PDB file of C-alpha atoms in Angstrom:
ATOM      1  CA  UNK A   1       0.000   0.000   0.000  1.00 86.00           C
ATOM      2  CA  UNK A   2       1.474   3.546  -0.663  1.00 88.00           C
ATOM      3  CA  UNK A   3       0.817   5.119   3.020  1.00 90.00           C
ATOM      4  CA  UNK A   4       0.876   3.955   6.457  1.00 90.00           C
ATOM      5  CA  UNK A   5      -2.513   5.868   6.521  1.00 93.00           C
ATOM      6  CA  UNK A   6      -3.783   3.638   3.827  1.00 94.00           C
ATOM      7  CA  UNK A   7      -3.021   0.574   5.712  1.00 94.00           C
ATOM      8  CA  UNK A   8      -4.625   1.901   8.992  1.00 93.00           C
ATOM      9  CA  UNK A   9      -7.670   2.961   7.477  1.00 96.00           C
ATOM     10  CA  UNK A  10      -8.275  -0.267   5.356  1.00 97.00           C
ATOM     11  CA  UNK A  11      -7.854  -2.210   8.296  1.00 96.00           C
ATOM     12  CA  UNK A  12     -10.241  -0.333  10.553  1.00 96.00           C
ATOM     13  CA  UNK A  13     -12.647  -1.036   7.753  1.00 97.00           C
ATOM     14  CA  UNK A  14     -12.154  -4.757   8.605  1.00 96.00           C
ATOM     15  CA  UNK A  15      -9.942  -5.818   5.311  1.00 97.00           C
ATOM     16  CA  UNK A  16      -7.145  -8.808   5.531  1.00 95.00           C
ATOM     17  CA  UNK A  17      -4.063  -7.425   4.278  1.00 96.00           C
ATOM     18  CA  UNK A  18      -1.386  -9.936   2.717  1.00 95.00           C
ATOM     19  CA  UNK A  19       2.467  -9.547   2.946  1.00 93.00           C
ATOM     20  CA  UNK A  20       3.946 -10.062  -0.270  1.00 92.00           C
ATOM     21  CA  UNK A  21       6.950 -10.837   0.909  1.00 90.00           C
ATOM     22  CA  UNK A  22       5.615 -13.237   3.679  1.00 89.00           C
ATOM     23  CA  UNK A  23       2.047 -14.452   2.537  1.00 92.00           C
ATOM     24  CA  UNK A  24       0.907 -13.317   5.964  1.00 93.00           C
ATOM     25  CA  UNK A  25      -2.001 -11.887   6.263  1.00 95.00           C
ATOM     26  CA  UNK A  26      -2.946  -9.623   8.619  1.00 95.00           C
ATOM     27  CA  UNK A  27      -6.239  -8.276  10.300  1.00 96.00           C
ATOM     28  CA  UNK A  28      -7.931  -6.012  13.357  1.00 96.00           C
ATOM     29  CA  UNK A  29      -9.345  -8.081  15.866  1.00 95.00           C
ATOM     30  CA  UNK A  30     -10.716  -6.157  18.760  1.00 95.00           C
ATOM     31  CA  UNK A  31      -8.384  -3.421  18.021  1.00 93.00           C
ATOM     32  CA  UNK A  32      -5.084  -5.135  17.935  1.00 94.00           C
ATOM     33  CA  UNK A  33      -3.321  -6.385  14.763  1.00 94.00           C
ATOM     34  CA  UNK A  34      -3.289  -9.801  14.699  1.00 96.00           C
ATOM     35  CA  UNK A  35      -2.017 -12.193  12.016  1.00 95.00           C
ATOM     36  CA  UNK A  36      -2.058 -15.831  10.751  1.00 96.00           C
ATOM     37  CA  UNK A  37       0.136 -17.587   7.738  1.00 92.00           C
ATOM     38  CA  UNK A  38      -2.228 -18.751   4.782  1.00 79.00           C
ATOM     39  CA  UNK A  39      -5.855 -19.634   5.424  1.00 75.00           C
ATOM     40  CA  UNK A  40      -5.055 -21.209   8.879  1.00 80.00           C
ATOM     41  CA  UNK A  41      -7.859 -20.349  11.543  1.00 86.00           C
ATOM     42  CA  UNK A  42      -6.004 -18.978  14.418  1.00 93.00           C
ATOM     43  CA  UNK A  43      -5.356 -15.663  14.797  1.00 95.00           C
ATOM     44  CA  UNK A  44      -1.908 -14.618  16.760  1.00 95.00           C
ATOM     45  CA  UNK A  45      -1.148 -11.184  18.184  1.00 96.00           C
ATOM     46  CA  UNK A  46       0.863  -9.516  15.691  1.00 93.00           C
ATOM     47  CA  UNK A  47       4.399  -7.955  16.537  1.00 88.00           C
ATOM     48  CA  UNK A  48       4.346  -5.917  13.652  1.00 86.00           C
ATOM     49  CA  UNK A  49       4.221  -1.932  13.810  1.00 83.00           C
ATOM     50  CA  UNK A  50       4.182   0.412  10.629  1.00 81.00           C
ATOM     51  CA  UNK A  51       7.381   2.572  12.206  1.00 81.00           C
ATOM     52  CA  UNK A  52       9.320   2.331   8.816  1.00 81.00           C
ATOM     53  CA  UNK A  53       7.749   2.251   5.156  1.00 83.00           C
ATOM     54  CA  UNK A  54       8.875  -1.331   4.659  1.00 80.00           C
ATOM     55  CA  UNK A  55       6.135  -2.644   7.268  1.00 83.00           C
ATOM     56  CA  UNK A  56       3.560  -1.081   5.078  1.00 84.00           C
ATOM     57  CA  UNK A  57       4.734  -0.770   1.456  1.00 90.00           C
ATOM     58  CA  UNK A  58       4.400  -4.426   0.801  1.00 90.00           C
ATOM     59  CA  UNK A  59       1.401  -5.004   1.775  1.00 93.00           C
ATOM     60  CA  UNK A  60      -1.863  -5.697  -0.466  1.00 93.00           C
ATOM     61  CA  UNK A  61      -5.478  -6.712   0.524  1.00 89.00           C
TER      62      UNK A  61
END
């Protein structure tokens, strides 16, 4: 996505967002980012913060 903005707002609008680097996808679940690898069920708490364009430039939803 081009902005960290961009990625905030299209996950408070409740989008899965896909490293394309990673596959991971990631998601807002009660107002923490969580992720999960592929279509797997379970959620995890997500380490990752959007601090440095890299976090956010690669991903897609």
């Amino acid at each position: 996505m081009e902005t960290r903005e961009a990625v905030l707002n299209a996950l408070q609008e409740g989008k899965k967002l896909t490293s394309s680097v990673t596959e991971l996808q990631y998601m807002l679940i009660d107002g923490k980012l969580h992720s999960r690898r592929g279509e797997r069920n379970e959620w995890q708490l997500s380490g990752l913060d959007f601090d440095n364009p890299a976090s956010w430039l690669n991903l897609r939803d």
